[in-house]
């Protein structure tokens, strides 16, 4: 075990000169050190008794660059906590330690654990998220960049409003040229900062439909930067970007913090982006006492800017780095871990490791379950959940995981039918999402031309139409409907809602109405679309209507209004596929309404009983664990997603995502896939089992043959 003097000797100094932290002189000066109040340096903790051998080696490592590859369920947080305790117990001043995490809660929990382990005041230790630490530094030194210490931090809503103001000042009319909205621009600017990619390259990769607007978007970004400075405001990304910029431009300030933070520890390093890694490397440049902890096999956030190369290339950036692997898993039974090890084995870019179980075998292998179609898949999962509940498994300890939100569509319907409470941790329920309700509003309107709510939602999607204009248009439409009904006597009320007299035309009626000039073009498009989806007033089948609405109107709207346009488009395609089982529009809308009502009742039950099955995307489930996990829709094109099949890097991230899904399970794991699925325009489509399933040896899984009674 090393002593405090060993740690300080390795640094090349007898002690850190606290008296000189806040000053730096260009002339020769004498360094005078105020010693902190002595504390007992006798070892209070029996680290060998508290940690396994792999954890102990990482915790007690000598200073220098350290990479700790901590497998799923291996006690990563415990390792970091004990490393902090070890440094403090060996005489390192808490003020010389920086602990960077991805949530302030994680930092607080670790520091609380340290406080419980040691009778040492660790209040001087800097711990928190990258952004909170950046904010703290900028409050002290932001004047170097022209900001006062009282600068405002904008939330995303503030940021959107300021960007919209800038767009208007640039003379751009978003309604005329389909310019991205403030929310989307904020997302684009955030990607540029966090990935350090040039704007043009970023657009080409993620938003290719905006490339023709490159110059205008760049002009807005330049104006936005000036506006922030003029108003003494920063957005969330500035807390990183401006901190790094200040360090790069003002060596004196960078030196202060390089000298202060003698030991830097980073949690979840696989999730860091380019700018976060650059910030850490800059602060650790001189002393190189940097411990980064993470799991390359759980790097799954490239879509939001995380850079997988940060952890993979760490030994190249720090050739003298010590690499520790923690492979003892405390979460899952051996049978699940064997499947997890096999699932990740095919990845080329990885630190090879083998998770070993500390728990005893249950002799029950993970189940591989092939079903005929998505409806049968949903029925299987629902029935098995009820059986598990009868076996006294808490529903809160059961999770259904999927690659994309729309994969849970049929399952939500089935759980609702059976009265099984569920909670969605991956976002709001499928049919409650804005883009789903937007498209459904068109269908509701043609089914019932007196639906004011549907009319208002539909027309407000068009440029130049806000609340007041929509209200005026509704009054004009309503008076026209009444007049049309009067002309036909009692005919309109005598027939089912939405079914009109022969030759009835939504489009002709719309075209006769007065709309703002800037709305005229899209209003005409709306008229033609309504005629297309309800020729002669008679609605087409729901699936056909959805496809027409999306292609004619909503696709363009979604591109400029949603940063995650591609995911929303996939949802809408799946909605069209789901709707194929309904020929009648009223039956389709009734089912949606019933689902929503049952969902509301289930939510109320859930609130009272606090027992609900968890439905979640794999991304949202990272860091969680459950007694039983179902991973559904394991077919090629669904999981892995079709967008990931073109490049090795993308496919390897999908495989890591599959690995994360498997390692959420403690006791039981079910891997399911349907042979067939409904498609929006091509009928039933045959599904290939996911290539990831084919990479798992047959003897590690139990094949379940499902038959109907």
Tab-separated table of C-alpha atoms in Angstrom, residues 65-520:
chain	number	residue	atom	x	y	z
A	65	UNK	CA	-3.122	7.705	-16.256
A	66	UNK	CA	-5.503	4.870	-15.341
A	67	UNK	CA	-8.178	3.280	-17.517
A	68	UNK	CA	-10.659	1.130	-15.595
A	69	UNK	CA	-12.879	-1.023	-17.817
A	70	UNK	CA	-15.748	-1.879	-15.485
A	71	UNK	CA	-18.122	-4.482	-16.919
A	72	UNK	CA	-21.874	-4.387	-16.380
A	73	UNK	CA	-22.857	-4.979	-12.753
A	74	UNK	CA	-19.220	-5.122	-11.615
A	75	UNK	CA	-19.287	-2.410	-8.929
A	76	UNK	CA	-18.044	0.569	-10.930
A	77	UNK	CA	-19.390	3.138	-8.474
A	78	UNK	CA	-17.866	1.238	-5.564
A	79	UNK	CA	-14.476	1.304	-7.280
A	80	UNK	CA	-14.608	5.053	-7.886
A	81	UNK	CA	-15.806	5.766	-4.353
A	82	UNK	CA	-13.031	3.757	-2.750
A	83	UNK	CA	-10.436	5.358	-5.045
A	84	UNK	CA	-11.485	8.800	-3.786
A	85	UNK	CA	-11.360	7.525	-0.199
A	86	UNK	CA	-7.929	5.997	-0.839
A	87	UNK	CA	-6.526	9.284	-2.131
A	88	UNK	CA	-7.867	11.255	0.827
A	89	UNK	CA	-6.736	8.681	3.353
A	90	UNK	CA	-3.244	8.825	1.887
A	91	UNK	CA	-2.989	12.562	2.521
A	92	UNK	CA	-4.206	14.101	-0.725
A	93	UNK	CA	-6.002	17.375	-0.013
A	94	UNK	CA	-9.681	17.169	-1.076
A	95	UNK	CA	-9.215	20.510	-2.873
A	96	UNK	CA	-6.793	18.781	-5.225
A	97	UNK	CA	-9.359	16.184	-6.355
A	98	UNK	CA	-11.856	16.666	-9.202
A	99	UNK	CA	-14.620	14.072	-9.651
A	100	UNK	CA	-16.580	14.383	-12.920
A	101	UNK	CA	-19.876	12.520	-13.329
A	102	UNK	CA	-22.875	12.660	-15.655
A	103	UNK	CA	-25.368	13.622	-12.956
A	104	UNK	CA	-24.955	15.749	-9.864
A	105	UNK	CA	-26.868	13.047	-7.998
A	106	UNK	CA	-24.158	10.493	-8.829
A	107	UNK	CA	-21.455	12.854	-7.550
A	108	UNK	CA	-23.368	13.529	-4.318
A	109	UNK	CA	-23.924	9.821	-3.707
A	110	UNK	CA	-20.237	9.039	-4.170
A	111	UNK	CA	-19.121	11.862	-1.891
A	112	UNK	CA	-21.660	10.835	0.744
A	113	UNK	CA	-20.277	7.313	0.615
A	114	UNK	CA	-16.759	8.658	1.040
A	115	UNK	CA	-17.888	10.707	4.046
A	116	UNK	CA	-19.382	7.553	5.572
A	117	UNK	CA	-16.174	5.634	4.965
A	118	UNK	CA	-13.689	8.158	6.357
A	119	UNK	CA	-13.592	10.604	9.277
A	120	UNK	CA	-12.227	13.246	6.899
A	121	UNK	CA	-13.776	16.552	5.824
A	122	UNK	CA	-14.057	16.177	2.053
A	123	UNK	CA	-16.132	19.313	1.524
A	124	UNK	CA	-13.360	20.984	-0.484
A	125	UNK	CA	-13.449	18.267	-3.149
A	126	UNK	CA	-14.842	19.398	-6.508
A	127	UNK	CA	-17.498	16.930	-7.609
A	128	UNK	CA	-20.282	17.240	-10.154
A	129	UNK	CA	-21.175	17.171	-13.815
A	130	UNK	CA	-18.943	18.621	-16.513
A	131	UNK	CA	-21.459	21.429	-16.934
A	132	UNK	CA	-21.698	22.284	-13.225
A	133	UNK	CA	-17.909	22.441	-12.934
A	134	UNK	CA	-17.723	24.584	-16.086
A	135	UNK	CA	-20.335	26.934	-14.637
A	136	UNK	CA	-18.355	27.267	-11.404
A	137	UNK	CA	-15.171	28.125	-13.260
A	138	UNK	CA	-16.869	30.586	-15.621
A	139	UNK	CA	-18.489	32.409	-12.697
A	140	UNK	CA	-14.975	33.084	-11.441
A	141	UNK	CA	-13.179	33.888	-14.656
A	142	UNK	CA	-15.795	34.549	-17.347
A	143	UNK	CA	-14.703	38.189	-17.562
A	144	UNK	CA	-11.718	36.925	-19.557
A	145	UNK	CA	-14.209	36.170	-22.363
A	146	UNK	CA	-16.260	39.317	-21.896
A	147	UNK	CA	-18.971	37.842	-19.652
A	148	UNK	CA	-19.799	39.170	-16.199
A	149	UNK	CA	-20.048	36.736	-13.292
A	150	UNK	CA	-23.822	37.155	-13.224
A	151	UNK	CA	-24.393	35.745	-16.709
A	152	UNK	CA	-27.732	34.018	-17.342
A	153	UNK	CA	-27.939	30.339	-18.267
A	154	UNK	CA	-30.669	29.764	-20.829
A	155	UNK	CA	-32.773	26.639	-20.797
A	156	UNK	CA	-33.830	25.093	-24.106
A	157	UNK	CA	-37.007	27.202	-24.255
A	158	UNK	CA	-35.011	30.437	-23.723
A	159	UNK	CA	-32.501	29.277	-26.311
A	160	UNK	CA	-35.244	28.569	-28.846
A	161	UNK	CA	-36.793	32.016	-28.294
A	162	UNK	CA	-33.448	33.799	-28.715
A	163	UNK	CA	-32.653	31.842	-31.886
A	164	UNK	CA	-36.086	32.685	-33.314
A	165	UNK	CA	-35.390	36.363	-32.572
A	166	UNK	CA	-32.063	36.092	-34.387
A	167	UNK	CA	-33.696	34.365	-37.374
A	168	UNK	CA	-36.182	37.222	-37.652
A	169	UNK	CA	-33.399	39.843	-37.410
A	170	UNK	CA	-31.545	38.042	-40.221
A	171	UNK	CA	-34.494	38.727	-42.523
A	172	UNK	CA	-35.422	35.067	-42.884
A	173	UNK	CA	-39.069	34.097	-43.095
A	174	UNK	CA	-39.158	30.462	-41.906
A	175	UNK	CA	-42.627	30.035	-43.386
A	176	UNK	CA	-41.477	30.813	-46.921
A	177	UNK	CA	-38.283	28.781	-47.251
A	178	UNK	CA	-38.980	25.903	-44.827
A	179	UNK	CA	-36.203	27.128	-42.536
A	180	UNK	CA	-35.556	24.972	-39.445
A	181	UNK	CA	-37.384	26.098	-36.305
A	182	UNK	CA	-35.601	27.332	-33.198
A	183	UNK	CA	-35.710	23.909	-31.515
A	184	UNK	CA	-34.047	22.237	-34.470
A	185	UNK	CA	-31.413	24.953	-34.849
A	186	UNK	CA	-30.619	24.663	-31.136
A	187	UNK	CA	-30.056	20.935	-31.627
A	188	UNK	CA	-27.835	21.535	-34.670
A	189	UNK	CA	-25.711	24.127	-32.822
A	190	UNK	CA	-25.432	21.768	-29.837
A	191	UNK	CA	-24.126	18.947	-32.043
A	192	UNK	CA	-21.542	21.289	-33.569
A	193	UNK	CA	-20.239	22.223	-30.114
A	194	UNK	CA	-20.214	18.772	-28.549
A	195	UNK	CA	-18.776	16.870	-31.511
A	196	UNK	CA	-16.474	19.711	-32.633
A	197	UNK	CA	-17.593	19.000	-36.203
A	198	UNK	CA	-17.796	21.795	-38.801
A	199	UNK	CA	-21.367	22.852	-39.463
A	200	UNK	CA	-21.324	21.646	-43.077
A	201	UNK	CA	-20.085	18.176	-42.100
A	202	UNK	CA	-22.668	17.958	-39.338
A	203	UNK	CA	-25.520	18.868	-41.686
A	204	UNK	CA	-24.320	16.393	-44.299
A	205	UNK	CA	-24.321	13.591	-41.716
A	206	UNK	CA	-27.446	14.302	-39.681
A	207	UNK	CA	-29.577	16.892	-41.488
A	208	UNK	CA	-28.803	16.531	-45.222
A	209	UNK	CA	-32.110	18.176	-46.212
A	210	UNK	CA	-30.800	21.467	-44.718
A	211	UNK	CA	-27.529	21.560	-46.708
A	212	UNK	CA	-28.948	24.033	-49.279
A	213	UNK	CA	-29.475	26.428	-46.347
A	214	UNK	CA	-25.896	26.100	-45.035
A	215	UNK	CA	-24.934	29.769	-45.498
A	216	UNK	CA	-28.110	31.039	-43.873
A	217	UNK	CA	-27.771	28.640	-40.927
A	218	UNK	CA	-24.136	29.666	-40.438
A	219	UNK	CA	-25.168	33.329	-40.492
A	220	UNK	CA	-27.818	32.648	-37.839
A	221	UNK	CA	-25.262	30.826	-35.686
A	222	UNK	CA	-22.824	33.761	-35.908
A	223	UNK	CA	-25.578	36.211	-34.990
A	224	UNK	CA	-26.702	33.932	-32.154
A	225	UNK	CA	-23.188	33.932	-30.658
A	226	UNK	CA	-23.054	37.733	-30.781
A	227	UNK	CA	-26.532	38.021	-29.282
A	228	UNK	CA	-25.627	35.775	-26.357
A	229	UNK	CA	-22.602	37.892	-25.556
A	230	UNK	CA	-24.574	41.145	-25.889
A	231	UNK	CA	-27.201	39.847	-23.449
A	232	UNK	CA	-24.619	38.273	-21.057
A	233	UNK	CA	-26.227	34.871	-21.592
A	234	UNK	CA	-24.947	31.352	-22.149
A	235	UNK	CA	-26.709	28.208	-23.215
A	236	UNK	CA	-26.015	24.834	-21.650
A	237	UNK	CA	-23.346	23.874	-24.182
A	238	UNK	CA	-21.466	27.131	-23.550
A	239	UNK	CA	-20.650	25.894	-20.056
A	240	UNK	CA	-18.301	23.415	-21.730
A	241	UNK	CA	-17.353	25.251	-24.890
A	242	UNK	CA	-16.591	28.588	-23.231
A	243	UNK	CA	-14.630	26.910	-20.426
A	244	UNK	CA	-12.424	25.091	-22.935
A	245	UNK	CA	-12.062	28.236	-25.053
A	246	UNK	CA	-11.039	30.262	-22.009
A	247	UNK	CA	-8.404	27.699	-21.023
A	248	UNK	CA	-7.058	27.652	-24.592
A	249	UNK	CA	-6.890	31.435	-24.859
A	250	UNK	CA	-5.771	32.260	-21.311
A	251	UNK	CA	-2.921	30.052	-20.199
A	252	UNK	CA	-2.737	31.764	-16.808
A	253	UNK	CA	-6.267	30.640	-15.919
A	254	UNK	CA	-5.692	27.137	-17.268
A	255	UNK	CA	-2.547	26.885	-15.155
A	256	UNK	CA	-4.503	27.709	-11.988
A	257	UNK	CA	-6.769	24.705	-12.474
A	258	UNK	CA	-4.087	22.354	-13.773
A	259	UNK	CA	-2.208	22.968	-10.544
A	260	UNK	CA	-5.277	22.688	-8.361
A	261	UNK	CA	-6.741	19.477	-9.772
A	262	UNK	CA	-3.860	17.103	-9.074
A	263	UNK	CA	-6.118	14.049	-9.306
A	264	UNK	CA	-8.985	13.842	-11.809
A	265	UNK	CA	-11.526	11.016	-11.856
A	266	UNK	CA	-14.163	10.619	-14.594
A	267	UNK	CA	-17.225	8.379	-14.341
A	268	UNK	CA	-19.009	6.813	-17.376
A	269	UNK	CA	-16.107	7.800	-19.606
A	270	UNK	CA	-17.554	5.862	-22.556
A	271	UNK	CA	-20.346	8.461	-22.715
A	272	UNK	CA	-18.111	11.536	-22.995
A	273	UNK	CA	-18.148	13.606	-26.165
A	274	UNK	CA	-15.213	15.230	-27.940
A	275	UNK	CA	-15.272	18.522	-26.038
A	276	UNK	CA	-15.485	16.786	-22.646
A	277	UNK	CA	-12.471	14.606	-23.445
A	278	UNK	CA	-10.515	17.661	-24.631
A	279	UNK	CA	-11.345	19.499	-21.417
A	280	UNK	CA	-10.147	16.592	-19.264
A	281	UNK	CA	-6.958	16.133	-21.302
A	282	UNK	CA	-6.138	19.829	-20.986
A	283	UNK	CA	-6.541	19.818	-17.190
A	284	UNK	CA	-4.527	16.588	-16.784
A	285	UNK	CA	-1.772	17.626	-19.213
A	286	UNK	CA	0.973	18.248	-16.640
A	287	UNK	CA	0.422	15.824	-13.758
A	288	UNK	CA	-1.389	13.118	-15.814
A	289	UNK	CA	-3.062	11.735	-12.689
A	290	UNK	CA	-6.237	10.844	-14.546
A	291	UNK	CA	-8.483	7.890	-13.754
A	292	UNK	CA	-11.297	7.263	-16.231
A	293	UNK	CA	-13.853	4.570	-15.482
A	294	UNK	CA	-16.341	3.126	-17.950
A	295	UNK	CA	-17.352	0.216	-20.134
A	296	UNK	CA	-16.672	0.399	-23.848
A	297	UNK	CA	-19.279	-2.351	-24.337
A	298	UNK	CA	-21.943	0.051	-23.055
A	299	UNK	CA	-21.097	2.979	-25.339
A	300	UNK	CA	-24.491	3.523	-26.999
A	301	UNK	CA	-25.006	7.285	-27.279
A	302	UNK	CA	-23.258	8.345	-30.493
A	303	UNK	CA	-26.622	9.683	-31.716
A	304	UNK	CA	-26.408	12.426	-29.090
A	305	UNK	CA	-22.724	13.198	-29.582
A	306	UNK	CA	-20.858	10.691	-27.388
A	307	UNK	CA	-17.533	9.695	-28.923
A	308	UNK	CA	-16.697	5.988	-28.648
A	309	UNK	CA	-13.094	6.714	-29.619
A	310	UNK	CA	-12.499	8.586	-26.347
A	311	UNK	CA	-12.366	5.349	-24.358
A	312	UNK	CA	-11.027	3.083	-27.111
A	313	UNK	CA	-8.144	5.421	-27.961
A	314	UNK	CA	-7.289	6.294	-24.351
A	315	UNK	CA	-4.200	4.025	-24.271
A	316	UNK	CA	-2.961	5.722	-27.466
A	317	UNK	CA	-3.394	9.209	-26.001
A	318	UNK	CA	-1.752	8.020	-22.772
A	319	UNK	CA	0.777	5.353	-23.822
A	320	UNK	CA	1.886	4.870	-20.204
A	321	UNK	CA	-1.672	4.259	-19.005
A	322	UNK	CA	-2.364	1.328	-16.733
A	323	UNK	CA	-5.446	-0.610	-17.844
A	324	UNK	CA	-7.556	-2.461	-15.272
A	325	UNK	CA	-10.479	-4.741	-16.036
A	326	UNK	CA	-13.228	-5.424	-13.517
A	327	UNK	CA	-15.122	-8.475	-14.708
A	328	UNK	CA	-16.811	-9.875	-11.591
A	329	UNK	CA	-20.546	-9.355	-12.038
A	330	UNK	CA	-22.768	-9.084	-8.944
A	331	UNK	CA	-26.072	-8.708	-10.800
A	332	UNK	CA	-26.917	-11.597	-13.094
A	333	UNK	CA	-27.013	-15.379	-12.923
A	334	UNK	CA	-24.269	-17.227	-14.894
A	335	UNK	CA	-26.641	-18.291	-17.679
A	336	UNK	CA	-27.452	-14.677	-18.566
A	337	UNK	CA	-23.813	-13.609	-18.434
A	338	UNK	CA	-22.786	-16.379	-20.826
A	339	UNK	CA	-25.304	-15.018	-23.348
A	340	UNK	CA	-24.011	-11.472	-22.775
A	341	UNK	CA	-20.395	-12.520	-23.339
A	342	UNK	CA	-21.358	-14.275	-26.567
A	343	UNK	CA	-23.474	-11.316	-27.732
A	344	UNK	CA	-20.594	-8.819	-27.646
A	345	UNK	CA	-17.853	-11.172	-28.864
A	346	UNK	CA	-18.230	-10.299	-32.555
A	347	UNK	CA	-17.301	-6.627	-32.051
A	348	UNK	CA	-13.843	-5.804	-33.387
A	349	UNK	CA	-13.382	-2.493	-31.569
A	350	UNK	CA	-13.428	-3.391	-27.893
A	351	UNK	CA	-11.411	-4.218	-24.803
A	352	UNK	CA	-11.866	-7.969	-24.577
A	353	UNK	CA	-13.290	-9.082	-21.257
A	354	UNK	CA	-15.309	-11.951	-19.829
A	355	UNK	CA	-18.007	-11.260	-17.259
A	356	UNK	CA	-17.946	-13.829	-14.456
A	357	UNK	CA	-20.856	-14.383	-12.090
A	358	UNK	CA	-20.670	-14.146	-8.316
A	359	UNK	CA	-24.216	-15.542	-8.089
A	360	UNK	CA	-25.045	-19.244	-8.236
A	361	UNK	CA	-26.595	-20.881	-11.268
A	362	UNK	CA	-30.382	-21.074	-11.574
A	363	UNK	CA	-30.174	-23.828	-14.214
A	364	UNK	CA	-32.782	-21.931	-16.259
A	365	UNK	CA	-31.379	-20.756	-19.565
A	366	UNK	CA	-32.504	-17.519	-21.248
A	367	UNK	CA	-35.422	-18.214	-23.585
A	368	UNK	CA	-35.441	-17.708	-27.358
A	369	UNK	CA	-39.064	-17.272	-28.446
A	370	UNK	CA	-40.157	-17.116	-32.085
A	371	UNK	CA	-43.748	-15.941	-32.714
A	372	UNK	CA	-45.863	-15.836	-35.855
A	373	UNK	CA	-46.417	-12.072	-35.874
A	374	UNK	CA	-46.243	-8.937	-33.749
A	375	UNK	CA	-49.707	-9.477	-32.265
A	376	UNK	CA	-48.729	-12.949	-31.072
A	377	UNK	CA	-45.474	-11.545	-29.687
A	378	UNK	CA	-47.489	-9.051	-27.637
A	379	UNK	CA	-49.832	-11.823	-26.436
A	380	UNK	CA	-46.905	-13.984	-25.334
A	381	UNK	CA	-45.249	-11.171	-23.366
A	382	UNK	CA	-48.528	-10.175	-21.697
A	383	UNK	CA	-49.411	-13.758	-20.732
A	384	UNK	CA	-45.930	-14.454	-19.366
A	385	UNK	CA	-46.076	-11.230	-17.308
A	386	UNK	CA	-49.321	-12.414	-15.699
A	387	UNK	CA	-47.695	-15.774	-14.919
A	388	UNK	CA	-44.677	-14.071	-13.366
A	389	UNK	CA	-47.005	-11.953	-11.243
A	390	UNK	CA	-48.666	-15.179	-10.052
A	391	UNK	CA	-45.168	-16.383	-9.137
A	392	UNK	CA	-44.878	-13.335	-6.842
A	393	UNK	CA	-42.515	-11.416	-9.099
A	394	UNK	CA	-43.156	-7.724	-8.502
A	395	UNK	CA	-44.371	-6.112	-11.774
A	396	UNK	CA	-42.011	-3.201	-11.042
A	397	UNK	CA	-39.187	-5.717	-11.364
A	398	UNK	CA	-40.228	-6.741	-14.895
A	399	UNK	CA	-39.106	-4.813	-17.985
A	400	UNK	CA	-39.856	-5.045	-21.679
A	401	UNK	CA	-37.020	-3.489	-23.684
A	402	UNK	CA	-36.993	-2.517	-27.340
A	403	UNK	CA	-34.840	-0.710	-29.887
A	404	UNK	CA	-37.364	1.957	-30.925
A	405	UNK	CA	-40.416	3.444	-29.277
A	406	UNK	CA	-42.851	2.228	-31.934
A	407	UNK	CA	-41.856	-1.400	-31.271
A	408	UNK	CA	-44.090	-1.275	-28.178
A	409	UNK	CA	-47.211	-0.259	-30.103
A	410	UNK	CA	-48.983	-3.636	-30.202
A	411	UNK	CA	-47.770	-4.473	-26.704
A	412	UNK	CA	-49.333	-1.316	-25.248
A	413	UNK	CA	-52.618	-2.331	-26.869
A	414	UNK	CA	-52.404	-5.881	-25.489
A	415	UNK	CA	-51.470	-4.809	-21.959
A	416	UNK	CA	-54.318	-2.306	-21.979
A	417	UNK	CA	-56.782	-4.993	-23.091
A	418	UNK	CA	-55.689	-7.274	-20.259
A	419	UNK	CA	-55.699	-4.528	-17.618
A	420	UNK	CA	-51.978	-4.871	-16.896
A	421	UNK	CA	-50.652	-1.544	-15.551
A	422	UNK	CA	-47.476	-0.364	-17.248
A	423	UNK	CA	-45.241	2.669	-17.215
A	424	UNK	CA	-43.203	3.913	-20.133
A	425	UNK	CA	-39.758	5.061	-19.068
A	426	UNK	CA	-38.724	5.804	-22.633
A	427	UNK	CA	-41.127	8.702	-23.042
A	428	UNK	CA	-44.844	9.299	-23.416
A	429	UNK	CA	-47.212	6.635	-24.685
A	430	UNK	CA	-47.138	6.040	-28.410
A	431	UNK	CA	-50.529	7.526	-29.283
A	432	UNK	CA	-49.963	10.586	-27.066
A	433	UNK	CA	-46.940	11.795	-29.019
A	434	UNK	CA	-47.322	15.099	-30.880
A	435	UNK	CA	-46.544	13.741	-34.353
A	436	UNK	CA	-48.987	10.848	-33.962
A	437	UNK	CA	-51.779	13.161	-32.785
A	438	UNK	CA	-50.990	15.609	-35.606
A	439	UNK	CA	-51.498	13.015	-38.322
A	440	UNK	CA	-54.531	11.481	-36.598
A	441	UNK	CA	-56.174	14.938	-36.540
A	442	UNK	CA	-56.567	14.789	-40.361
A	443	UNK	CA	-58.319	11.431	-40.088
A	444	UNK	CA	-60.544	12.558	-37.234
A	445	UNK	CA	-61.596	15.575	-39.268
A	446	UNK	CA	-62.612	13.710	-42.411
A	447	UNK	CA	-64.462	11.186	-40.237
A	448	UNK	CA	-66.266	13.980	-38.390
A	449	UNK	CA	-66.213	17.395	-40.106
A	450	UNK	CA	-67.631	18.944	-36.918
A	451	UNK	CA	-64.556	18.015	-34.811
A	452	UNK	CA	-63.277	21.486	-33.886
A	453	UNK	CA	-60.263	20.181	-31.937
A	454	UNK	CA	-59.081	18.094	-34.904
A	455	UNK	CA	-59.642	20.977	-37.352
A	456	UNK	CA	-57.633	23.436	-35.243
A	457	UNK	CA	-54.742	21.030	-34.737
A	458	UNK	CA	-54.633	20.229	-38.456
A	459	UNK	CA	-54.699	23.811	-39.788
A	460	UNK	CA	-52.172	25.111	-37.231
A	461	UNK	CA	-49.593	22.834	-38.855
A	462	UNK	CA	-49.664	25.163	-41.855
A	463	UNK	CA	-47.479	28.292	-42.134
A	464	UNK	CA	-49.006	31.568	-40.981
A	465	UNK	CA	-51.872	30.012	-39.020
A	466	UNK	CA	-51.926	30.550	-35.273
A	467	UNK	CA	-54.639	30.282	-32.636
A	468	UNK	CA	-56.657	33.336	-33.715
A	469	UNK	CA	-56.556	32.555	-37.438
A	470	UNK	CA	-57.487	28.936	-36.722
A	471	UNK	CA	-60.466	30.110	-34.692
A	472	UNK	CA	-61.655	32.373	-37.504
A	473	UNK	CA	-61.232	29.600	-40.047
A	474	UNK	CA	-63.221	27.223	-37.868
A	475	UNK	CA	-66.081	29.693	-37.632
A	476	UNK	CA	-66.082	30.012	-41.421
A	477	UNK	CA	-65.949	26.226	-41.835
A	478	UNK	CA	-68.650	25.591	-39.237
A	479	UNK	CA	-71.073	28.054	-40.844
A	480	UNK	CA	-70.418	26.373	-44.193
A	481	UNK	CA	-71.097	22.923	-42.761
A	482	UNK	CA	-74.344	24.095	-41.246
A	483	UNK	CA	-75.351	25.743	-44.518
A	484	UNK	CA	-74.499	22.632	-46.489
A	485	UNK	CA	-76.545	20.560	-44.093
A	486	UNK	CA	-79.464	22.949	-44.385
A	487	UNK	CA	-79.329	22.763	-48.181
A	488	UNK	CA	-79.742	19.007	-47.976
A	489	UNK	CA	-82.488	19.170	-45.397
A	490	UNK	CA	-81.878	16.581	-42.674
A	491	UNK	CA	-79.523	14.544	-44.808
A	492	UNK	CA	-76.343	15.499	-42.984
A	493	UNK	CA	-77.542	14.353	-39.593
A	494	UNK	CA	-79.290	11.277	-41.005
A	495	UNK	CA	-76.075	9.633	-42.194
A	496	UNK	CA	-73.060	8.532	-40.119
A	497	UNK	CA	-70.560	11.283	-39.314
A	498	UNK	CA	-68.040	11.694	-42.086
A	499	UNK	CA	-70.091	10.075	-44.787
A	500	UNK	CA	-71.419	12.839	-47.005
A	501	UNK	CA	-73.623	13.246	-50.012
A	502	UNK	CA	-72.222	12.051	-53.373
A	503	UNK	CA	-69.703	14.474	-54.787
A	504	UNK	CA	-69.121	16.172	-51.436
A	505	UNK	CA	-65.640	17.757	-51.524
A	506	UNK	CA	-63.622	18.870	-48.516
A	507	UNK	CA	-61.139	20.492	-50.875
A	508	UNK	CA	-63.634	22.678	-52.737
A	509	UNK	CA	-65.035	23.951	-49.465
A	510	UNK	CA	-61.538	24.786	-48.143
A	511	UNK	CA	-60.486	26.561	-51.337
A	512	UNK	CA	-63.500	28.850	-51.068
A	513	UNK	CA	-62.295	30.138	-47.667
A	514	UNK	CA	-60.070	33.173	-47.097
A	515	UNK	CA	-56.631	32.426	-45.639
A	516	UNK	CA	-53.493	34.576	-45.064
A	517	UNK	CA	-51.363	35.050	-48.180
A	518	UNK	CA	-48.399	33.180	-46.727
A	519	UNK	CA	-50.672	30.191	-46.010
A	520	UNK	CA	-52.246	30.051	-49.488
